[in-house]
XYZ file of C-alpha atoms in Angstrom:
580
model
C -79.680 0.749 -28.013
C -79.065 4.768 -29.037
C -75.248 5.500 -28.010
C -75.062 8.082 -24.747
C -73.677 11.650 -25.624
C -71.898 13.040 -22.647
C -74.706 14.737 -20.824
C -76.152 11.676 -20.598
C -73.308 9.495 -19.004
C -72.620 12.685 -16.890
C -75.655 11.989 -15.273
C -75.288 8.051 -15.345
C -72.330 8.689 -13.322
C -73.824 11.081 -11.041
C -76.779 8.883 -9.768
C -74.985 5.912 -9.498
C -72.835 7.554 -7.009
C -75.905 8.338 -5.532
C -77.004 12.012 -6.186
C -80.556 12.410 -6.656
C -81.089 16.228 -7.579
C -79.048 18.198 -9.285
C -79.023 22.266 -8.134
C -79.016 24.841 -10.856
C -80.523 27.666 -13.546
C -80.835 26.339 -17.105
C -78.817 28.171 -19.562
C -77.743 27.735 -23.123
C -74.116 25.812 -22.690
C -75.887 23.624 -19.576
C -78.949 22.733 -21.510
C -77.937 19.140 -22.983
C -77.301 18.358 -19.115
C -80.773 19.684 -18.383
C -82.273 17.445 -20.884
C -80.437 14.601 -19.675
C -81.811 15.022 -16.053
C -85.642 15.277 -17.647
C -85.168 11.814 -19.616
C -83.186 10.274 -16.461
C -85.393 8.733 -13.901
C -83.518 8.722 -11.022
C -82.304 12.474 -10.635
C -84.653 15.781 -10.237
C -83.367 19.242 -11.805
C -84.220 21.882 -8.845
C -84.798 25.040 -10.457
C -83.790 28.303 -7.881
C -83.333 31.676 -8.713
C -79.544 32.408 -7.865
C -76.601 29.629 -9.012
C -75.219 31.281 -4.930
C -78.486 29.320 -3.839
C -77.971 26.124 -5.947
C -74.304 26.069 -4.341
C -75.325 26.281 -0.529
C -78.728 24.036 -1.110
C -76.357 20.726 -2.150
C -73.364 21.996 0.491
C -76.845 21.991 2.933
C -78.184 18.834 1.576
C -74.532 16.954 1.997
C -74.168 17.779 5.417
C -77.736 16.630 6.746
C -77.324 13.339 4.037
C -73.388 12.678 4.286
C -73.902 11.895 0.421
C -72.827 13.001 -2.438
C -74.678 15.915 -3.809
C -74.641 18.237 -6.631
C -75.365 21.613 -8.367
C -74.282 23.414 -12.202
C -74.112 26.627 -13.535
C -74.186 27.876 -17.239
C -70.624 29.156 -18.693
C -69.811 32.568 -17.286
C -71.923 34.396 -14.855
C -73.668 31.126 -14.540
C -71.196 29.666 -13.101
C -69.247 32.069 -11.231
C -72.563 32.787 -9.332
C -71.416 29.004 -7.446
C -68.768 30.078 -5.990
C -69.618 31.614 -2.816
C -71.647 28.262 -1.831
C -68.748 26.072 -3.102
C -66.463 28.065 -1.072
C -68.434 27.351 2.060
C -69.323 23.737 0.932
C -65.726 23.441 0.714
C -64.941 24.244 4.124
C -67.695 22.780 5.601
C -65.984 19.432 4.725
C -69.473 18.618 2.628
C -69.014 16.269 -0.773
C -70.477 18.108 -3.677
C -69.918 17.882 -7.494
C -70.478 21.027 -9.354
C -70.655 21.468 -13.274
C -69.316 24.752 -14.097
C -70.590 24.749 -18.326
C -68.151 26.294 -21.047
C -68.314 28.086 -24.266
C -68.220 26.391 -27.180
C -64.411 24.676 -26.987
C -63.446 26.173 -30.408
C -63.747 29.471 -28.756
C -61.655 28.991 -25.325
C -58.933 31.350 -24.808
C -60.293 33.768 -27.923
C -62.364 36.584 -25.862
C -65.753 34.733 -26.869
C -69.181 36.203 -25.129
C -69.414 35.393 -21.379
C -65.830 33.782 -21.497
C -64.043 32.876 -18.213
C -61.254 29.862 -16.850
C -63.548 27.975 -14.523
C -60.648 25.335 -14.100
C -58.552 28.398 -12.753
C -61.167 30.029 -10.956
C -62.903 27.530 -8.626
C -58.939 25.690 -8.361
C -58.855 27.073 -4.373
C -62.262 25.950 -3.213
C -62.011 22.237 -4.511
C -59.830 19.577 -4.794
C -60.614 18.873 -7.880
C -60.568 20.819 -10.621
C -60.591 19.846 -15.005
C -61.407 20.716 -18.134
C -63.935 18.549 -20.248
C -61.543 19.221 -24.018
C -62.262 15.672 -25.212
C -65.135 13.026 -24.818
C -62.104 10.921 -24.990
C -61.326 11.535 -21.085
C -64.865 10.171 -20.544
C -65.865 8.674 -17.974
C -62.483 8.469 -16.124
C -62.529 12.342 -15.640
C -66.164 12.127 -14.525
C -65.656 8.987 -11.846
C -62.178 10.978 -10.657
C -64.341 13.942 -9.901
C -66.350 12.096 -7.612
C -63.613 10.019 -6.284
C -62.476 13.723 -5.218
C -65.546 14.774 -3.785
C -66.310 11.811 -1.688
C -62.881 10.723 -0.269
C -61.960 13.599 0.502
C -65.062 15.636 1.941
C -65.110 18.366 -0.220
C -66.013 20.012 -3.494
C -65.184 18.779 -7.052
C -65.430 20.747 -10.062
C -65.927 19.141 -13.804
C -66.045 21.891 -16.417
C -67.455 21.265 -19.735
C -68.428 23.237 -22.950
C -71.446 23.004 -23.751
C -70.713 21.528 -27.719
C -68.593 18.289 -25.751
C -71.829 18.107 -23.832
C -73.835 16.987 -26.865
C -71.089 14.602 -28.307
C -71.264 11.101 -28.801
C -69.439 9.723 -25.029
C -66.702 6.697 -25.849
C -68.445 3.233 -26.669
C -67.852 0.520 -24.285
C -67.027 2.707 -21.389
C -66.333 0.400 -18.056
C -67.762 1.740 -14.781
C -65.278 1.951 -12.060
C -66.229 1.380 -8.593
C -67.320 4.217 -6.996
C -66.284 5.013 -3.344
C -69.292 5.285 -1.028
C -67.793 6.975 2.385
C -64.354 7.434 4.095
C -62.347 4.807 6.346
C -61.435 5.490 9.748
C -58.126 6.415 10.586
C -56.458 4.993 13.288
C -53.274 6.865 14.791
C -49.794 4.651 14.569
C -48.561 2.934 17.817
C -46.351 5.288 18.366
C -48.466 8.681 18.885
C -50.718 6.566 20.847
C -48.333 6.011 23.700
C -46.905 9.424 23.662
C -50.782 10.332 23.829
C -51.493 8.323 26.718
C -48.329 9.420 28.484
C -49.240 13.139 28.106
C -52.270 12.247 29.716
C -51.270 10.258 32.521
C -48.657 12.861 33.668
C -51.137 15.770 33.672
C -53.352 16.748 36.443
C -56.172 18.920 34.953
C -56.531 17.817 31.312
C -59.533 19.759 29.164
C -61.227 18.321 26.216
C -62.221 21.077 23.259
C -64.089 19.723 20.454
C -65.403 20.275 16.982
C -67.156 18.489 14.301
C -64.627 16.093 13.859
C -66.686 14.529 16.859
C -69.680 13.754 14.918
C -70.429 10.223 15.766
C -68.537 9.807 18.624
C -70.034 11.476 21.969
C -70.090 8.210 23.688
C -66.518 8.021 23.388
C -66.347 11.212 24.511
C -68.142 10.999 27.308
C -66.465 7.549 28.822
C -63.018 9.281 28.195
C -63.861 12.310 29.697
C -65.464 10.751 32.674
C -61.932 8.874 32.826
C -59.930 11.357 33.124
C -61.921 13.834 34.856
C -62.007 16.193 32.292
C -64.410 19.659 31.707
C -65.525 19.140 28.153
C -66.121 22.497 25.965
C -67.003 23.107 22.112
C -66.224 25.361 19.166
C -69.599 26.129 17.093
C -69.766 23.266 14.669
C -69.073 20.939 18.091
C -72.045 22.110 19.515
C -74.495 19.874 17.809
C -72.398 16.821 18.694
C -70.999 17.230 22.052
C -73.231 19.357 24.965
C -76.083 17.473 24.956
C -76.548 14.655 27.859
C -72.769 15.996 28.703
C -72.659 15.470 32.171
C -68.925 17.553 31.981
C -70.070 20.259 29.487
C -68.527 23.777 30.342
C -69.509 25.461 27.097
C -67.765 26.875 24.317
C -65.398 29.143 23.339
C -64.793 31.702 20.765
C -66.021 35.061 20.313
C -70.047 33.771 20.623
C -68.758 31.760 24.135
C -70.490 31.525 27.043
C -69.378 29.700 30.512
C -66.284 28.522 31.356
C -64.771 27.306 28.756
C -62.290 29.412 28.080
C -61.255 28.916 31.387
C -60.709 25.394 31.216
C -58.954 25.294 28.315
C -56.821 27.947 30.304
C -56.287 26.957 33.394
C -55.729 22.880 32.714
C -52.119 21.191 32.593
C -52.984 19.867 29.107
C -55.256 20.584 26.431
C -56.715 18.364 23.696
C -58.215 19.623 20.530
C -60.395 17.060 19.433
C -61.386 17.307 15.685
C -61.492 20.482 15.551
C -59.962 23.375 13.561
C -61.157 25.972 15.990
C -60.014 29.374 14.045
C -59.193 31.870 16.953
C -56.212 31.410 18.162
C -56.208 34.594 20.029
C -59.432 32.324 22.558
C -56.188 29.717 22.637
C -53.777 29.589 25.494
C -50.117 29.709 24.859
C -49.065 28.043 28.520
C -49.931 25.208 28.576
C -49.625 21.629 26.941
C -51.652 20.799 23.538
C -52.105 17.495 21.785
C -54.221 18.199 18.515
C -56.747 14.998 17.068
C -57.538 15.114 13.486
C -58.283 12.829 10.659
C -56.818 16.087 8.444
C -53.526 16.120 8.911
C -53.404 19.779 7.299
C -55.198 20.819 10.498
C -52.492 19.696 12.999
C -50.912 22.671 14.636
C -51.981 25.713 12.394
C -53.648 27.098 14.864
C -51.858 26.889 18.303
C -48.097 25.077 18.605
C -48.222 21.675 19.606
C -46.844 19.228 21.824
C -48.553 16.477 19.926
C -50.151 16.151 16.764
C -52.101 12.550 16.058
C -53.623 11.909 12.820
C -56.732 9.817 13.258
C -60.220 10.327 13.317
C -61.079 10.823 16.937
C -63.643 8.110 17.538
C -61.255 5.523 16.610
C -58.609 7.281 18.619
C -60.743 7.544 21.840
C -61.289 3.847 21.333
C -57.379 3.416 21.373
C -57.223 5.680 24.602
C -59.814 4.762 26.863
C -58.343 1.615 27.610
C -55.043 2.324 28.306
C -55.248 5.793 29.824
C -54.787 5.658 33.969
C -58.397 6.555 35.683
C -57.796 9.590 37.451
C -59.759 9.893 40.994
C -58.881 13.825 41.690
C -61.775 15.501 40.079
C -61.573 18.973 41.781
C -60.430 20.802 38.629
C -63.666 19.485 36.900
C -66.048 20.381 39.794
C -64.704 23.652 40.186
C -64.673 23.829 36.314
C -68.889 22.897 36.236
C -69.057 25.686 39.203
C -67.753 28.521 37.016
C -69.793 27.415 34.344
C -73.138 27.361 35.999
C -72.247 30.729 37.851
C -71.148 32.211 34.657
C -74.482 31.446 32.966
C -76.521 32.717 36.161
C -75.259 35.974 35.574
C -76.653 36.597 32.360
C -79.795 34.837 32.320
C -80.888 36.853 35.133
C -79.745 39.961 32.855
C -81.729 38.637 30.261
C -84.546 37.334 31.826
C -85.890 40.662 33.564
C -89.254 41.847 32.253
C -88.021 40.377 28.448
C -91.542 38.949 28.317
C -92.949 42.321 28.038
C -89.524 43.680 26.203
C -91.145 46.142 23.241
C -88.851 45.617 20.224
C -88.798 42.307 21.288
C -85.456 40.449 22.712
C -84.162 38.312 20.125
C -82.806 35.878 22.872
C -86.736 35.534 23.951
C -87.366 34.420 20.052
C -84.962 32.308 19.939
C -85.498 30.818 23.042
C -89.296 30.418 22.570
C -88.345 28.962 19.096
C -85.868 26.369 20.837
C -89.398 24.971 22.971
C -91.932 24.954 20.004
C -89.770 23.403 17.865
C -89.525 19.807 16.642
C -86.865 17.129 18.846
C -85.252 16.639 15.365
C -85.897 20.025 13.198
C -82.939 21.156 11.554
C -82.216 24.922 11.965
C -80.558 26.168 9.159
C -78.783 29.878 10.651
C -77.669 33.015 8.850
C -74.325 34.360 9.674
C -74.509 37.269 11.862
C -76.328 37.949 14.936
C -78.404 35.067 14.320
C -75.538 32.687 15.030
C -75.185 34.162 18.419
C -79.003 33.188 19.335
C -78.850 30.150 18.007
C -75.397 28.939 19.569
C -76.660 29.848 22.934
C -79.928 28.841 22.668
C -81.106 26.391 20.372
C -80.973 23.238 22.536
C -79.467 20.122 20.753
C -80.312 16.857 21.436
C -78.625 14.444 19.067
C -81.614 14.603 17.201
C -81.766 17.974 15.958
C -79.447 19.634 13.131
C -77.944 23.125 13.170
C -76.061 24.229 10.261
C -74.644 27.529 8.746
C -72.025 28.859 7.149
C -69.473 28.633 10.443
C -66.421 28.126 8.753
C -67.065 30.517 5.427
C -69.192 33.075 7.185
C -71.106 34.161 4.427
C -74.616 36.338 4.672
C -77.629 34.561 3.039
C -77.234 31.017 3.394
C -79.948 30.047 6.107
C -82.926 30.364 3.157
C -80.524 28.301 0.744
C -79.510 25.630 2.950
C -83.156 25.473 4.225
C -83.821 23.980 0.412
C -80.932 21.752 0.595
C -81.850 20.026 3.964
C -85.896 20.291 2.955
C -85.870 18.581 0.364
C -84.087 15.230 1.141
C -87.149 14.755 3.687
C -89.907 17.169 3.357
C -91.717 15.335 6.224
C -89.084 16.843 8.758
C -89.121 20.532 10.311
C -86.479 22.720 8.654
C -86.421 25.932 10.643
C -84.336 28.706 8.511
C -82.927 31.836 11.379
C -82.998 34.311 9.423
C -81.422 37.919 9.796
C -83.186 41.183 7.580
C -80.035 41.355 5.927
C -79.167 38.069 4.993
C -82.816 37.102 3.983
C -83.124 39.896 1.391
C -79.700 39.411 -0.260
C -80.978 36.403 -1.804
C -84.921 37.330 -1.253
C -85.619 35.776 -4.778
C -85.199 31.891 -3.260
C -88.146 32.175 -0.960
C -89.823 31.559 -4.469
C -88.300 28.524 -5.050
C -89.636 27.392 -1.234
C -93.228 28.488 -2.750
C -92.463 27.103 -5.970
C -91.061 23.430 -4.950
C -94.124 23.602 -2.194
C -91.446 22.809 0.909
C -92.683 23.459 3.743
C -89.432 25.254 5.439
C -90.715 27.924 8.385
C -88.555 30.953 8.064
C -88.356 32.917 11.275
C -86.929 36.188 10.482
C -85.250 38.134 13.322
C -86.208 41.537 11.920
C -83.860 44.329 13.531
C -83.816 46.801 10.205
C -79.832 46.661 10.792
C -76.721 45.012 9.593
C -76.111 43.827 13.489
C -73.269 42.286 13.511
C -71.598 44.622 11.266
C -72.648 47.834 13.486
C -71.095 46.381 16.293
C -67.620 45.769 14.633
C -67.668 49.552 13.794
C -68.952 50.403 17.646
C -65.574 48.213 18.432
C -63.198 50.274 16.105
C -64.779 53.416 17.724
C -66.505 54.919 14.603
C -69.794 56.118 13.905
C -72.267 53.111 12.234
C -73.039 54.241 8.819
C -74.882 52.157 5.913
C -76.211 49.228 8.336
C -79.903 50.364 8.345
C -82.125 48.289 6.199
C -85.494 50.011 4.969
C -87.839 46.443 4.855
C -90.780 46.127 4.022
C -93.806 43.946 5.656
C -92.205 40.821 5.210
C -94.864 38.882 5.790
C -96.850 40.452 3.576
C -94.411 39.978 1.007
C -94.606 36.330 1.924
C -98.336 35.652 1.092
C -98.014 38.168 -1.861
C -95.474 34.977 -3.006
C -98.136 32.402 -1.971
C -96.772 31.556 1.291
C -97.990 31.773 4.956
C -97.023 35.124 6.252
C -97.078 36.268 9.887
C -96.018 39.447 11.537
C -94.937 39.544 15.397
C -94.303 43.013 17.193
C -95.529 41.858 20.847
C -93.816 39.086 22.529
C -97.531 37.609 23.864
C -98.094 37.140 19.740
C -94.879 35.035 19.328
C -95.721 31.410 20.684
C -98.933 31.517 18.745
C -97.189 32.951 15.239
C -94.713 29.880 15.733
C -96.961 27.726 16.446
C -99.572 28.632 13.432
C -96.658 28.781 11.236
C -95.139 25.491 12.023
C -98.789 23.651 11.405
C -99.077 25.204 7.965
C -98.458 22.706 5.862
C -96.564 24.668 3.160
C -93.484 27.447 3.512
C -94.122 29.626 6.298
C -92.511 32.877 7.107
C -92.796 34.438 10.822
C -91.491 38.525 10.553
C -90.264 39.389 14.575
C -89.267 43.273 14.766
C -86.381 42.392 17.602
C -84.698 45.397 19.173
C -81.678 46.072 17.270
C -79.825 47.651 20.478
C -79.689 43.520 21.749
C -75.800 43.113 21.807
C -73.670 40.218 22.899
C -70.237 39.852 23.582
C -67.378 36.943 23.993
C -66.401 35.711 27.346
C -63.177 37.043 27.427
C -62.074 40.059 25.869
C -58.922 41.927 24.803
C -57.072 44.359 22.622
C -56.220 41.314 19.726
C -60.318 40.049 20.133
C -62.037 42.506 19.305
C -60.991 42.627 15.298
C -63.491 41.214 13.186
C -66.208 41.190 16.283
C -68.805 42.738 18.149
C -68.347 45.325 21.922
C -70.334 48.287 22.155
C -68.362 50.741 22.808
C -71.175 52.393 24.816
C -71.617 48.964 26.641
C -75.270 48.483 25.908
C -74.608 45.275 25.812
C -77.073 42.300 26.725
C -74.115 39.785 27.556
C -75.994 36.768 25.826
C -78.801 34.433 27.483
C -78.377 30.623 27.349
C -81.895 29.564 27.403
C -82.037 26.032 28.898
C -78.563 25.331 29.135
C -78.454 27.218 32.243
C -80.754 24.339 33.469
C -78.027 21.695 32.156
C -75.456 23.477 33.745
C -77.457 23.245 37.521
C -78.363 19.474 37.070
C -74.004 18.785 36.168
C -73.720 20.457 39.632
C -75.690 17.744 41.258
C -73.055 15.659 40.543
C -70.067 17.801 41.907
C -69.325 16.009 45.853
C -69.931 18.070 48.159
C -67.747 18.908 51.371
């Protein structure tokens, strides 16, 4: 049998932890790997156009998988192109291993062509981070990378010169076990009672969650019903917690809506369930806080805590529910689901008058007639922006559906990317990319690779001919918008000039059909809606330290967000609200 070089048992190692593509643009240093993946049956090279793309497709395909995935980069530019999509891969808690190629090792650290210090450069947005200077470190180095990657939901980095690439790997290498998820984490004895006493002694207590809750809404839902507790969400909660959430109040943060920030406001004790909820300024600094998460780094750096627990928070809820007292007073959660359901009253009839004759169209209509046509377990992939305010209040979830973006990095361009990542792991389910103008174009060239790899993502493209969110920041700081009009073109013309289905909606009668034609084409589909740019939204609560970093008009032409069906939700949790 031919001895392996160490491409080859670079990509040995990589499938049998499970990775079956490998994201990337071939270049000189990276092509032994390339050749590796064409002789290796069990792995695919995916060819994009941008390394930025290659990044966020395997950050994309991690998250809908919970597998290992990966993506490379030639030395240099190649390379450095990754970051930006390992960044948000990083933070997105989503295992991926990226190869970040070298010069030729003779020529490290001596001002050779296209010369950079990956192993210094990607060192914040990993946890793990080596050289490749020997084959001799072969295959520990490789199987510690992944060890990395999967244990501790993140990014890994292995960089390697291209000439170590090609050389003979170590005879007689043994293959060490691989780890294939993460345990649960159960919280000592000790925070548990101090938990449970907390709760006990307080009267109004209000659950906030995040993604830590993935997996666990029927423990959230017998503990809240328990305890009597309203039950709001950050953005990456959403997907997990409000639907069938008979206690939902809605979620906080500057694209809130309802009454959660009330809740978490107005109760005796607050519990931040596996989330790491950024804003601390949406936070309240009177009352009691207990903090749940299986990332100890997370406890307390938002808010100051009365109690931090370490533990993941289905296992903790399964510690709790049994010993907490059952509370019978629910009038703080009634009057909780009232505030919610009047709150969302308000604006849907602001946003429901004459919108279905509304010339730019409303983007909340879009996304709202999107959220019915769509598949009961599409995956909407959203661009950062304006788009993530349509799709966090309207884009119904269901526990079957998906909805990803780049919440926690907050990058432009990633809807299209991830789009690839979550396609192509099952290109029999809907992926539905929201697209903005400007985050579509930045990285334009990938709606090739959609054409090119024949998946059949839809892109709907909410076409306002303006950096949105970015104009409203500037309306908040009082200055005049300047540089946030985009000149597009037809984009759907430009779609089926790339060999794609191209649609283009500028009357909201047109829209339901353009969805609907685009969703039965059976190969990449791109719907272009020209929404009226002058569609604002704003947070539920605003004041001097908010508005930094966000979006108020200062001429108040606001639309103050619709909520689509969840208005509906909100009626049918008043049905259960006693009533005098």
């Amino acid at each position: 049998m031919a001895k392996q070089n160490v491409a080859e048992q670079f990509v040995d190692i990589l499938t049998r932890a499970g990775v079956r593509r490998l994201y990337g643009v071939v270049g000189d240093s990276l092509n032994p790997i390339v050749d590796a993946v064409r002789r290796h049956p069990g792995i695919d090279w995916v060819h994009v156009r941008h390394e930025e793309t290659a990044a966020f497709a395997a950050g994309a395909e991690a998250q809908i998988t919970g597998k290992l995935t990966a993506c490379a980069g030639s030395c240099g530019p190649g390379n450095l192109h990754l970051i930006n999509g390992l960044y948000d891969a990083h933070r997105s808690a989503a295992p991926v291993l990226a190869l970040a190629s070298q010069i030729p090792s003779s020529e490290i650290g001596l001002g050779y062509f296209q010369e950079t210090h990956p192993e210094q450069l990607f060192r914040e947005c990993s946890h793990y981070c080596e050289l490749v200077s020997s084959p001799r470190q072969l295959p520990r180095l490789f199987d510690t990378a992944v060890q990395h990657a999967i244990g501790r939901s993140g990014v890994s980095v292995v960089v390697l010169p291209g000439d170590i690439a090609g050389e003979p790997a170590p005879e007689k290498a043994p293959e060490t076990a691989l780890v294939t998820s993460r345990p649960t984490v159960r919280p000592g004895d000790e925070e548990i009672d101090r938990l449970v006493r907390l709760i006990d002694d307080a009267d109004k207590v209000t659950l906030f969650c995040g993604s830590g809750t993935a997996g666990a809404h029927a423990e959230v839902m017998e503990f809240a019903g328990k305890i009597k507790s309203p039950v709001g969400h950050a953005l990456r909660g959403k997907e997990w917690i409000q639907y069938d959430n008979p206690y939902d109040v809605g979620m906080s943060g500057l694209l809130g809506y309802g009454a959660a920030y009330e809740a978490t406001h107005e109760c005796d004790l607050l519990i931040l369930l596996g989330t790491d909820f950024p804003y601390n300024a949406f936070l309240p600094d009177d009352v009691k806080i207990a903090q749940i998460d299986v990332r100890p780094e997370h406890l307390g750096r938002r808010t100051k805590l009365d109690l931090a627990v370490w533990g993941d928070a289905k296992e903790t809820l399964r510690c709790l529910i049994p010993r907490v007292k059952e509370k019978k007073n629910r009038r703080f959660l009634d009057r909780m689901l009232k505030k919610h359901a009047d709150a969302l009253e308000g604006v849907v009839k602001a946003y429901t008058r004459k919108v279905d004759k509304h010339v730019p169209i409303h983007p909340e209509y879009v996304a709202a007639v999107l959220d019915e046509v769509a598949d009961d377990d599409a995956v909407f992939t959203v661009d950062t922006g304006m788009c993530n305010v349509w799709a966090a209040r309207y884009i119904t979830p269901n526990g079957r559906r998906r909805i990803i973006g780049s919440f926690s990095h907050g990058s432009m361009a990633n809807a299209v990317p991830m789009a690839i990542g979550a396609q192509l792991p099952d290109r029999r389910r809907q992926v539905i990319s929201m697209s903005g103008d400007g985050g579509f174009t930045m990285l334009m060239g990938d709606f090739l690779t959609l054409v090119q790899q024949d998946l059949p993502v839809k892109v709907v493209l909410f076409n306002n001919s303006s950096l949105g969110m970015v104009e409203l920041e500037m309306l908040v700081a009082g200055l005049p918008s300047h540089g946030v009009t985009n000149r597009n073109p037809d984009f759907a013309a430009v779609a089926e000039a790339c060999g794609a289905f191209g649609v283009r909606v500028e009357k909201p009668k047109e829209l339901a059909g353009a969805l609907k034609a685009a969703f039965k084409h059976k190969g990449p589909a791109l719907v272009d809606v020209v929404t009226d740019p002058n569609a604002l939204s704003i947070p539920p609560k605003i004041s001097a330290d908010m508005v930094t970093g966000f979006a108020l008009s200062a001429s108040k032409i606001v639309l103050d967000g619709g909520v689509g069906r969840m208005l509906q939700m909100a009626r049918s949790n008043l049905r259960n609200v006693p009533r005098p």
